Amino acid sequence: MDDRRSFLKKSAIASVALSLPAISSCACFDTIRASVPMKTRRVGSALVAWYSQTGNTRRYGRLLAKTMQEAGIRVTASDLREVDKSKIGAYDLIIIGSPVFYYDAPLFVQQWVRSLPDLKGMPVAVYVSFGGPEGNQHNAACSILECLVQRQGVPVAQRAFVNIGAYPLSWAGDKIKKTPWKHRDLPDRQTYDRVREYARHVLGQVAQGQAAEFSKKLTLREGLTFLGPIYWTKRSIEEHYLIRDKCIECGTCGDNCPAGAINLADYSVDRQACVLCFGCLNNCPAQAVYMQYDGVRLIGFQEFLKLKNIKIMEPAELKA
Ligand SMILES: Cc1cc2nc3c(=O)[nH]c(=O)nc-3n(C[C@H](O)[C@H](O)[C@H](O)COP(=O)(O)O)c2cc1C
């Protein structure tokens, strides 16, 4: 028998599903295409910049960079928070990487791209990593491309790479015992081959002066992005703070928080500012982040990997 909470949840999902045809019929997506000519066909230097909470997007970004370096290109590979935006015009190509969060690219990534200076026809490409069954990954990549095109970038490619997901609610409570783990063997060799191939594809597109066009697709998940999935999920998180006695004050939680919501001085989390990315919980080396959902304590990605005895495979080039 359903309790009140799960009954309400199911009712909310049912009403959302019923209203989707209406949402879909009023949603129209413009084609994402360049509005200026591509500034160069020769890539001497490139920037690969990512936002990554649990390492997947970073690993792919580093592999893309390595593959391009092997093709003789000077590559800067970095977390996008460390990029000097004022020097961005010096590159011949930019590749932006992001995880899919809540069926879209995180707002933080979209805002970062929108804050770039005019890209003046620079070729741009995007990749996303995702872990869900159908993560709306194509549309999430389109969201970033849209922002890049607004900054006068010329889109050449986009790609999505699936891997084990890092969303703590998917293994909350009893689910950790029951769930046959999705994508637990990913990334594997084929995933990394696809990443290497993508690097070559992007370079090929630029060499041929080949701009690409993309359109978002109408999907159930795209409909859900209009309904603020973060807001609703946040409402079901009952507690969120740092455990004083466990905290080793390493600052990892704060470094990973894109919203500046962690206050180490009093071990609190500004829940209003929090964007529920789980960066604090997923990365804390001391398990000092307390989050409670539906009466159970959530465990982070690193702890989850240990419990399930999962080791993420590294690509050969990055092992050294
Ligand atoms: C807060 C959060 C929301 C997520 N939402 C989605 C989603 O909507 N669809 C999906 O396919 N994966 C989702 N995931 C899984 C991530 O996209 C996936 O684990 C990704 O590879 C994480 O990238 P990172 O390791 O670079 O942080 C989510 C993960 C988190 C932590």
mmCIF file of C-alpha atoms and ligand atoms in Angstrom:
data_model
loop_
_atom_site.group_PDB
_atom_site.id
_atom_site.type_symbol
_atom_site.label_atom_id
_atom_site.label_comp_id
_atom_site.label_asym_id
_atom_site.label_seq_id
_atom_site.Cartn_x
_atom_site.Cartn_y
_atom_site.Cartn_z
ATOM 1 C CA MET A 1 0.000 0.000 0.000
ATOM 2 C CA ASP A 2 1.329 3.458 -0.882
ATOM 3 C CA ASP A 3 2.001 5.900 1.920
ATOM 4 C CA ARG A 4 0.851 9.502 1.582
ATOM 5 C CA ARG A 5 4.203 10.740 0.260
ATOM 6 C CA SER A 6 4.486 8.210 -2.550
ATOM 7 C CA PHE A 7 0.813 8.662 -3.416
ATOM 8 C CA LEU A 8 1.384 12.427 -3.779
ATOM 9 C CA LYS A 9 4.523 11.805 -5.798
ATOM 10 C CA LYS A 10 2.742 9.478 -8.194
ATOM 11 C CA SER A 11 -0.153 11.909 -8.557
ATOM 12 C CA ALA A 12 2.283 14.717 -9.380
ATOM 13 C CA ILE A 13 4.022 12.548 -11.995
ATOM 14 C CA ALA A 14 0.676 11.544 -13.508
ATOM 15 C CA SER A 15 -0.465 15.178 -13.799
ATOM 16 C CA VAL A 16 2.840 16.111 -15.387
ATOM 17 C CA ALA A 17 2.558 13.267 -17.886
ATOM 18 C CA LEU A 18 -1.017 14.276 -18.726
ATOM 19 C CA SER A 19 -0.038 17.888 -19.307
ATOM 20 C CA LEU A 20 2.913 16.995 -21.537
ATOM 21 C CA PRO A 21 1.079 17.005 -24.865
ATOM 22 C CA ALA A 22 0.034 20.599 -24.117
ATOM 23 C CA ILE A 23 3.584 21.555 -23.169
ATOM 24 C CA SER A 24 5.009 19.817 -26.236
ATOM 25 C CA SER A 25 2.596 21.466 -28.608
ATOM 26 C CA CYS A 26 3.599 24.941 -27.439
ATOM 27 C CA ALA A 27 7.340 24.185 -27.333
ATOM 28 C CA CYS A 28 9.057 24.967 -30.581
ATOM 29 C CA PHE A 29 12.771 24.699 -30.986
ATOM 30 C CA ASP A 30 14.802 26.861 -33.301
ATOM 31 C CA THR A 31 17.609 25.316 -35.306
ATOM 32 C CA ILE A 32 20.962 26.022 -33.721
ATOM 33 C CA ARG A 33 23.186 27.282 -36.496
ATOM 34 C CA ALA A 34 26.069 29.679 -36.973
ATOM 35 C CA SER A 35 25.244 33.308 -37.624
ATOM 36 C CA VAL A 36 28.806 34.249 -38.619
ATOM 37 C CA PRO A 37 31.441 32.543 -40.802
ATOM 38 C CA MET A 38 33.986 30.203 -39.227
ATOM 39 C CA LYS A 39 37.089 32.192 -38.371
ATOM 40 C CA THR A 40 39.645 29.528 -39.238
ATOM 41 C CA ARG A 41 40.145 26.086 -40.753
ATOM 42 C CA ARG A 42 43.496 25.611 -39.119
ATOM 43 C CA VAL A 43 43.607 24.561 -35.497
ATOM 44 C CA GLY A 44 46.937 25.508 -33.922
ATOM 45 C CA SER A 45 45.637 25.736 -30.380
ATOM 46 C CA ALA A 46 42.491 24.538 -28.679
ATOM 47 C CA LEU A 47 40.765 24.811 -25.335
ATOM 48 C CA VAL A 48 38.965 21.852 -23.788
ATOM 49 C CA ALA A 49 37.056 23.081 -20.737
ATOM 50 C CA TRP A 50 34.691 21.076 -18.594
ATOM 51 C CA TYR A 51 32.505 21.144 -15.558
ATOM 52 C CA SER A 52 32.727 17.853 -13.724
ATOM 53 C CA GLN A 53 31.532 16.777 -10.299
ATOM 54 C CA THR A 54 32.547 13.131 -10.153
ATOM 55 C CA GLY A 55 35.249 12.887 -12.783
ATOM 56 C CA ASN A 56 33.549 11.456 -15.883
ATOM 57 C CA THR A 57 33.355 14.650 -17.886
ATOM 58 C CA ARG A 58 36.876 15.546 -16.782
ATOM 59 C CA ARG A 59 38.233 12.138 -17.886
ATOM 60 C CA TYR A 60 36.653 12.519 -21.342
ATOM 61 C CA GLY A 61 37.934 16.091 -21.586
ATOM 62 C CA ARG A 62 41.465 15.033 -20.755
ATOM 63 C CA LEU A 63 41.284 12.217 -23.311
ATOM 64 C CA LEU A 64 39.998 14.586 -26.007
ATOM 65 C CA ALA A 65 42.880 16.918 -25.178
ATOM 66 C CA LYS A 66 45.433 14.100 -25.296
ATOM 67 C CA THR A 67 44.124 12.875 -28.657
ATOM 68 C CA MET A 68 44.364 16.360 -30.134
ATOM 69 C CA GLN A 69 47.849 16.846 -28.690
ATOM 70 C CA GLU A 70 48.887 13.650 -30.439
ATOM 71 C CA ALA A 71 47.673 15.283 -33.654
ATOM 72 C CA GLY A 72 50.155 18.129 -33.041
ATOM 73 C CA ILE A 73 47.791 20.686 -31.525
ATOM 74 C CA ARG A 74 48.559 22.843 -28.498
ATOM 75 C CA VAL A 75 45.759 22.126 -26.064
ATOM 76 C CA THR A 76 44.765 23.726 -22.791
ATOM 77 C CA ALA A 77 42.619 21.299 -20.811
ATOM 78 C CA SER A 78 40.963 22.635 -17.711
ATOM 79 C CA ASP A 79 37.998 22.918 -15.393
ATOM 80 C CA LEU A 80 36.028 25.795 -16.810
ATOM 81 C CA ARG A 81 36.180 27.633 -13.482
ATOM 82 C CA GLU A 82 39.922 28.000 -14.010
ATOM 83 C CA VAL A 83 39.741 29.366 -17.550
ATOM 84 C CA ASP A 84 40.901 32.933 -18.123
ATOM 85 C CA LYS A 85 37.986 34.193 -20.209
ATOM 86 C CA SER A 86 39.826 37.299 -21.322
ATOM 87 C CA LYS A 87 42.292 35.106 -23.278
ATOM 88 C CA ILE A 88 39.703 32.938 -24.952
ATOM 89 C CA GLY A 89 39.994 34.720 -28.313
ATOM 90 C CA ALA A 90 43.522 33.323 -28.704
ATOM 91 C CA TYR A 91 42.234 29.781 -29.362
ATOM 92 C CA ASP A 92 41.220 28.365 -32.745
ATOM 93 C CA LEU A 93 38.740 25.905 -31.274
ATOM 94 C CA ILE A 94 36.795 25.465 -28.031
ATOM 95 C CA ILE A 95 35.276 22.234 -26.763
ATOM 96 C CA ILE A 96 32.978 22.465 -23.739
ATOM 97 C CA GLY A 97 32.114 19.400 -21.646
ATOM 98 C CA SER A 98 29.359 19.027 -19.083
ATOM 99 C CA PRO A 99 27.386 16.364 -17.247
ATOM 100 C CA VAL A 100 23.644 16.127 -17.802
ATOM 101 C CA PHE A 101 21.920 17.229 -14.596
ATOM 102 C CA TYR A 102 18.151 17.079 -14.288
ATOM 103 C CA TYR A 103 17.675 16.378 -18.019
ATOM 104 C CA ASP A 104 19.629 19.471 -19.050
ATOM 105 C CA ALA A 105 23.046 21.103 -18.913
ATOM 106 C CA PRO A 106 23.552 22.604 -15.430
ATOM 107 C CA LEU A 107 22.546 26.262 -15.270
ATOM 108 C CA PHE A 108 26.024 27.034 -13.971
ATOM 109 C CA VAL A 109 27.551 25.808 -17.263
ATOM 110 C CA GLN A 110 25.045 27.713 -19.392
ATOM 111 C CA GLN A 111 25.686 30.892 -17.409
ATOM 112 C CA TRP A 112 29.438 30.458 -17.720
ATOM 113 C CA VAL A 113 29.196 30.128 -21.510
ATOM 114 C CA ARG A 114 26.876 33.132 -21.731
ATOM 115 C CA SER A 115 29.456 35.183 -19.856
ATOM 116 C CA LEU A 116 32.181 34.559 -22.471
ATOM 117 C CA PRO A 117 33.357 37.431 -24.631
ATOM 118 C CA ASP A 118 32.384 37.531 -28.335
ATOM 119 C CA LEU A 119 33.833 34.380 -29.948
ATOM 120 C CA LYS A 120 33.978 36.017 -33.401
ATOM 121 C CA GLY A 121 33.343 32.906 -35.472
ATOM 122 C CA MET A 122 35.403 30.494 -33.396
ATOM 123 C CA PRO A 123 34.574 26.827 -34.107
ATOM 124 C CA VAL A 124 32.923 25.309 -31.024
ATOM 125 C CA ALA A 125 31.960 21.782 -30.034
ATOM 126 C CA VAL A 126 30.234 20.234 -27.037
ATOM 127 C CA TYR A 127 30.187 16.873 -25.303
ATOM 128 C CA VAL A 128 28.099 15.695 -22.379
ATOM 129 C CA SER A 129 28.392 12.731 -20.058
ATOM 130 C CA PHE A 130 25.243 11.197 -18.661
ATOM 131 C CA GLY A 131 24.140 8.224 -16.604
ATOM 132 C CA GLY A 132 20.397 7.985 -16.883
ATOM 133 C CA PRO A 133 18.337 5.593 -18.961
ATOM 134 C CA GLU A 134 17.384 8.406 -21.319
ATOM 135 C CA GLY A 135 19.054 11.520 -20.057
ATOM 136 C CA ASN A 136 17.806 14.015 -22.633
ATOM 137 C CA GLN A 137 21.462 14.194 -23.485
ATOM 138 C CA HIS A 138 21.054 15.478 -27.037
ATOM 139 C CA ASN A 139 18.996 18.431 -25.823
ATOM 140 C CA ALA A 140 21.352 19.107 -22.926
ATOM 141 C CA ALA A 141 24.244 19.405 -25.396
ATOM 142 C CA CYS A 142 22.037 21.656 -27.554
ATOM 143 C CA SER A 143 21.466 23.953 -24.552
ATOM 144 C CA ILE A 144 25.215 24.590 -24.353
ATOM 145 C CA LEU A 145 25.574 24.979 -28.111
ATOM 146 C CA GLU A 146 22.776 27.529 -28.079
ATOM 147 C CA CYS A 147 24.706 29.619 -25.551
ATOM 148 C CA LEU A 148 27.908 29.285 -27.614
ATOM 149 C CA VAL A 149 26.107 30.392 -30.776
ATOM 150 C CA GLN A 150 24.752 33.410 -28.906
ATOM 151 C CA ARG A 151 28.385 34.305 -28.224
ATOM 152 C CA GLN A 152 29.082 34.018 -32.007
ATOM 153 C CA GLY A 153 30.673 30.575 -31.883
ATOM 154 C CA VAL A 154 30.288 28.335 -34.951
ATOM 155 C CA PRO A 155 28.999 24.872 -33.947
ATOM 156 C CA VAL A 156 30.826 21.955 -35.547
ATOM 157 C CA ALA A 157 29.808 18.939 -33.472
ATOM 158 C CA GLN A 158 28.216 17.555 -30.341
ATOM 159 C CA ARG A 159 28.387 14.108 -28.723
ATOM 160 C CA ALA A 160 27.128 12.292 -25.608
ATOM 161 C CA PHE A 161 28.968 9.597 -23.657
ATOM 162 C CA VAL A 162 27.129 7.324 -21.270
ATOM 163 C CA ASN A 163 28.662 6.017 -18.064
ATOM 164 C CA ILE A 164 27.721 4.975 -14.572
ATOM 165 C CA GLY A 165 25.539 7.718 -13.120
ATOM 166 C CA ALA A 166 26.468 9.666 -10.003
ATOM 167 C CA TYR A 167 22.999 10.604 -8.802
ATOM 168 C CA PRO A 168 22.710 9.604 -5.113
ATOM 169 C CA LEU A 169 18.911 9.338 -5.130
ATOM 170 C CA SER A 170 19.168 6.427 -7.540
ATOM 171 C CA TRP A 171 20.807 4.251 -4.850
ATOM 172 C CA ALA A 172 19.097 5.771 -1.804
ATOM 173 C CA GLY A 173 18.064 3.468 1.032
ATOM 174 C CA ASP A 174 16.992 -0.004 -0.051
ATOM 175 C CA LYS A 175 17.594 0.672 -3.731
ATOM 176 C CA ILE A 176 21.302 0.037 -3.232
ATOM 177 C CA LYS A 177 20.547 -3.644 -2.565
ATOM 178 C CA LYS A 178 17.890 -4.075 -5.222
ATOM 179 C CA THR A 179 19.164 -2.155 -8.207
ATOM 180 C CA PRO A 180 21.059 -4.139 -10.832
ATOM 181 C CA TRP A 181 23.529 -1.378 -11.490
ATOM 182 C CA LYS A 182 22.996 0.486 -14.749
ATOM 183 C CA HIS A 183 26.037 1.232 -16.869
ATOM 184 C CA ARG A 184 28.251 -0.065 -14.034
ATOM 185 C CA ASP A 185 30.815 -1.259 -16.583
ATOM 186 C CA LEU A 186 30.958 2.078 -18.344
ATOM 187 C CA PRO A 187 33.107 3.806 -19.395
ATOM 188 C CA ASP A 188 34.867 0.912 -21.126
ATOM 189 C CA ARG A 189 37.301 0.590 -24.078
ATOM 190 C CA GLN A 190 34.585 1.352 -26.636
ATOM 191 C CA THR A 191 33.556 4.476 -24.731
ATOM 192 C CA TYR A 192 37.123 5.759 -24.878
ATOM 193 C CA ASP A 193 37.435 4.856 -28.559
ATOM 194 C CA ARG A 194 34.338 6.956 -29.193
ATOM 195 C CA VAL A 195 35.925 9.852 -27.309
ATOM 196 C CA ARG A 196 39.138 9.609 -29.380
ATOM 197 C CA GLU A 197 37.098 9.372 -32.563
ATOM 198 C CA TYR A 198 35.132 12.453 -31.501
ATOM 199 C CA ALA A 199 38.344 14.469 -31.122
ATOM 200 C CA ARG A 200 39.327 13.537 -34.681
ATOM 201 C CA HIS A 201 35.818 14.242 -35.940
ATOM 202 C CA VAL A 202 35.837 17.749 -34.467
ATOM 203 C CA LEU A 203 39.231 18.499 -36.033
ATOM 204 C CA GLY A 204 38.007 17.132 -39.382
ATOM 205 C CA GLN A 205 34.921 19.357 -39.260
ATOM 206 C CA VAL A 206 37.057 22.442 -38.705
ATOM 207 C CA ALA A 207 39.590 21.482 -41.392
ATOM 208 C CA GLN A 208 36.711 21.242 -43.887
ATOM 209 C CA GLY A 209 35.106 24.461 -42.657
ATOM 210 C CA GLN A 210 32.042 22.359 -41.928
ATOM 211 C CA ALA A 211 29.582 24.078 -39.602
ATOM 212 C CA ALA A 212 26.829 21.859 -38.216
ATOM 213 C CA GLU A 213 23.179 22.496 -37.373
ATOM 214 C CA PHE A 214 21.230 20.995 -34.512
ATOM 215 C CA SER A 215 17.692 21.116 -33.179
ATOM 216 C CA LYS A 216 16.381 20.075 -29.822
ATOM 217 C CA LYS A 217 14.025 17.101 -29.925
ATOM 218 C CA LEU A 218 10.623 16.923 -28.323
ATOM 219 C CA THR A 219 10.973 14.327 -25.603
ATOM 220 C CA LEU A 220 9.204 13.542 -22.368
ATOM 221 C CA ARG A 221 12.302 14.590 -20.423
ATOM 222 C CA GLU A 222 12.558 17.889 -22.286
ATOM 223 C CA GLY A 223 8.982 18.541 -21.135
ATOM 224 C CA LEU A 224 10.065 17.837 -17.561
ATOM 225 C CA THR A 225 12.863 20.431 -17.705
ATOM 226 C CA PHE A 226 10.164 23.112 -17.998
ATOM 227 C CA LEU A 227 8.756 22.020 -14.659
ATOM 228 C CA GLY A 228 11.833 22.707 -12.513
ATOM 229 C CA PRO A 229 12.984 19.200 -11.532
ATOM 230 C CA ILE A 230 15.630 20.630 -9.156
ATOM 231 C CA TYR A 231 12.983 22.557 -7.245
ATOM 232 C CA TRP A 232 10.823 19.489 -6.704
ATOM 233 C CA THR A 233 13.734 17.227 -5.797
ATOM 234 C CA LYS A 234 15.032 19.803 -3.337
ATOM 235 C CA ARG A 235 11.714 19.780 -1.562
ATOM 236 C CA SER A 236 12.166 16.124 -0.742
ATOM 237 C CA ILE A 237 15.616 16.576 0.819
ATOM 238 C CA GLU A 238 14.846 16.774 4.521
ATOM 239 C CA GLU A 239 18.307 17.577 5.944
ATOM 240 C CA HIS A 240 21.518 18.959 4.479
ATOM 241 C CA TYR A 241 24.478 20.034 6.628
ATOM 242 C CA LEU A 242 28.061 19.116 7.529
ATOM 243 C CA ILE A 243 28.742 16.825 10.487
ATOM 244 C CA ARG A 244 31.085 18.810 12.735
ATOM 245 C CA ASP A 245 32.768 15.752 14.346
ATOM 246 C CA LYS A 246 33.492 14.070 11.036
ATOM 247 C CA CYS A 247 34.568 17.104 9.012
ATOM 248 C CA ILE A 248 38.334 17.292 8.383
ATOM 249 C CA GLU A 249 38.018 20.847 7.021
ATOM 250 C CA CYS A 250 39.707 19.969 3.722
ATOM 251 C CA GLY A 251 37.364 22.299 1.831
ATOM 252 C CA THR A 252 36.529 19.718 -0.855
ATOM 253 C CA CYS A 253 32.789 20.328 -0.445
ATOM 254 C CA GLY A 254 33.163 24.086 -0.890
ATOM 255 C CA ASP A 255 35.513 23.676 -3.870
ATOM 256 C CA ASN A 256 32.954 21.489 -5.591
ATOM 257 C CA CYS A 257 29.951 23.667 -4.847
ATOM 258 C CA PRO A 258 29.148 25.856 -7.866
ATOM 259 C CA ALA A 259 26.655 27.852 -5.780
ATOM 260 C CA GLY A 260 28.939 28.895 -2.900
ATOM 261 C CA ALA A 261 26.390 27.335 -0.541
ATOM 262 C CA ILE A 262 28.793 25.706 1.948
ATOM 263 C CA ASN A 263 29.743 27.571 5.101
ATOM 264 C CA LEU A 264 32.593 25.790 6.883
ATOM 265 C CA ALA A 265 32.545 28.326 9.722
ATOM 266 C CA ASP A 266 29.340 26.876 11.136
ATOM 267 C CA TYR A 267 29.120 23.626 9.116
ATOM 268 C CA SER A 268 25.944 24.797 7.456
ATOM 269 C CA VAL A 269 24.640 24.649 3.908
ATOM 270 C CA ASP A 270 22.638 27.519 2.453
ATOM 271 C CA ARG A 271 19.790 25.395 1.195
ATOM 272 C CA GLN A 272 18.234 28.267 -0.679
ATOM 273 C CA ALA A 273 21.399 28.762 -2.772
ATOM 274 C CA CYS A 274 22.120 25.004 -3.150
ATOM 275 C CA VAL A 275 21.532 23.723 -6.694
ATOM 276 C CA LEU A 276 21.352 20.102 -5.541
ATOM 277 C CA CYS A 277 24.264 18.891 -7.652
ATOM 278 C CA PHE A 278 25.466 16.607 -4.798
ATOM 279 C CA GLY A 279 29.045 17.798 -5.422
ATOM 280 C CA CYS A 280 29.581 18.067 -1.636
ATOM 281 C CA LEU A 281 28.145 14.644 -0.788
ATOM 282 C CA ASN A 282 29.689 12.883 -3.784
ATOM 283 C CA ASN A 283 33.219 14.124 -3.104
ATOM 284 C CA CYS A 284 33.611 14.413 0.669
ATOM 285 C CA PRO A 285 36.539 12.150 1.665
ATOM 286 C CA ALA A 286 35.339 11.971 5.283
ATOM 287 C CA GLN A 287 31.644 11.258 4.734
ATOM 288 C CA ALA A 288 30.909 14.397 6.688
ATOM 289 C CA VAL A 289 28.077 15.665 4.510
ATOM 290 C CA TYR A 290 24.694 14.740 5.912
ATOM 291 C CA MET A 291 21.771 14.647 3.516
ATOM 292 C CA GLN A 292 18.497 12.980 4.310
ATOM 293 C CA TYR A 293 15.847 11.962 1.828
ATOM 294 C CA ASP A 294 12.631 10.133 2.625
ATOM 295 C CA GLY A 295 13.911 9.354 6.130
ATOM 296 C CA VAL A 296 17.193 7.796 4.986
ATOM 297 C CA ARG A 297 20.719 9.103 4.945
ATOM 298 C CA LEU A 298 22.112 9.486 1.429
ATOM 299 C CA ILE A 299 25.538 8.173 0.568
ATOM 300 C CA GLY A 300 27.851 9.812 -1.953
ATOM 301 C CA PHE A 301 29.315 8.455 -5.184
ATOM 302 C CA GLN A 302 32.751 7.529 -3.775
ATOM 303 C CA GLU A 303 31.218 5.592 -0.890
ATOM 304 C CA PHE A 304 28.762 3.954 -3.276
ATOM 305 C CA LEU A 305 31.568 2.771 -5.592
ATOM 306 C CA LYS A 306 33.359 1.233 -2.615
ATOM 307 C CA LEU A 307 30.237 -0.537 -1.369
ATOM 308 C CA LYS A 308 29.464 -1.965 -4.799
ATOM 309 C CA ASN A 309 33.122 -2.767 -5.471
ATOM 310 C CA ILE A 310 33.099 -0.794 -8.707
ATOM 311 C CA LYS A 311 36.355 0.446 -10.213
ATOM 312 C CA ILE A 312 36.155 2.981 -13.014
ATOM 313 C CA MET A 313 38.415 2.107 -15.926
ATOM 314 C CA GLU A 314 40.954 4.744 -16.953
ATOM 315 C CA PRO A 315 41.991 5.188 -20.596
ATOM 316 C CA ALA A 316 45.567 4.023 -21.238
ATOM 317 C CA GLU A 317 46.857 7.503 -22.154
ATOM 318 C CA LEU A 318 45.788 8.962 -18.829
ATOM 319 C CA LYS A 319 47.200 6.226 -16.596
ATOM 320 C CA ALA A 320 50.708 7.615 -16.492
HETATM 321 C C1 LIG B 1 22.473 16.110 -9.617
HETATM 322 C C2 LIG B 1 22.562 15.108 -10.717
HETATM 323 C C3 LIG B 1 21.584 15.058 -11.680
HETATM 324 C C4 LIG B 1 21.679 14.121 -12.723
HETATM 325 N N1 LIG B 1 20.717 14.103 -13.683
HETATM 326 C C5 LIG B 1 20.833 13.269 -14.728
HETATM 327 C C6 LIG B 1 19.881 13.257 -15.783
HETATM 328 O O1 LIG B 1 18.923 14.010 -15.779
HETATM 329 N N2 LIG B 1 20.056 12.399 -16.803
HETATM 330 C C7 LIG B 1 21.124 11.547 -16.867
HETATM 331 O O2 LIG B 1 21.233 10.799 -17.830
HETATM 332 N N3 LIG B 1 22.054 11.529 -15.883
HETATM 333 C C8 LIG B 1 21.927 12.364 -14.827
HETATM 334 N N4 LIG B 1 22.889 12.372 -13.848
HETATM 335 C C9 LIG B 1 24.084 11.530 -13.997
HETATM 336 C C10 LIG B 1 25.239 12.359 -14.526
HETATM 337 O O3 LIG B 1 24.894 13.006 -15.724
HETATM 338 C C11 LIG B 1 26.450 11.490 -14.796
HETATM 339 O O4 LIG B 1 26.767 10.795 -13.632
HETATM 340 C C12 LIG B 1 27.617 12.314 -15.284
HETATM 341 O O5 LIG B 1 28.527 11.475 -15.951
HETATM 342 C C13 LIG B 1 28.351 13.011 -14.154
HETATM 343 O O6 LIG B 1 29.437 13.703 -14.696
HETATM 344 P P1 LIG B 1 30.717 14.051 -13.815
HETATM 345 O O7 LIG B 1 31.264 12.749 -13.290
HETATM 346 O O8 LIG B 1 31.638 14.707 -14.742
HETATM 347 O O9 LIG B 1 30.253 14.952 -12.726
HETATM 348 C C14 LIG B 1 22.793 13.255 -12.787
HETATM 349 C C15 LIG B 1 23.765 13.297 -11.780
HETATM 350 C C16 LIG B 1 23.657 14.219 -10.762
HETATM 351 C C17 LIG B 1 24.733 14.254 -9.707
#
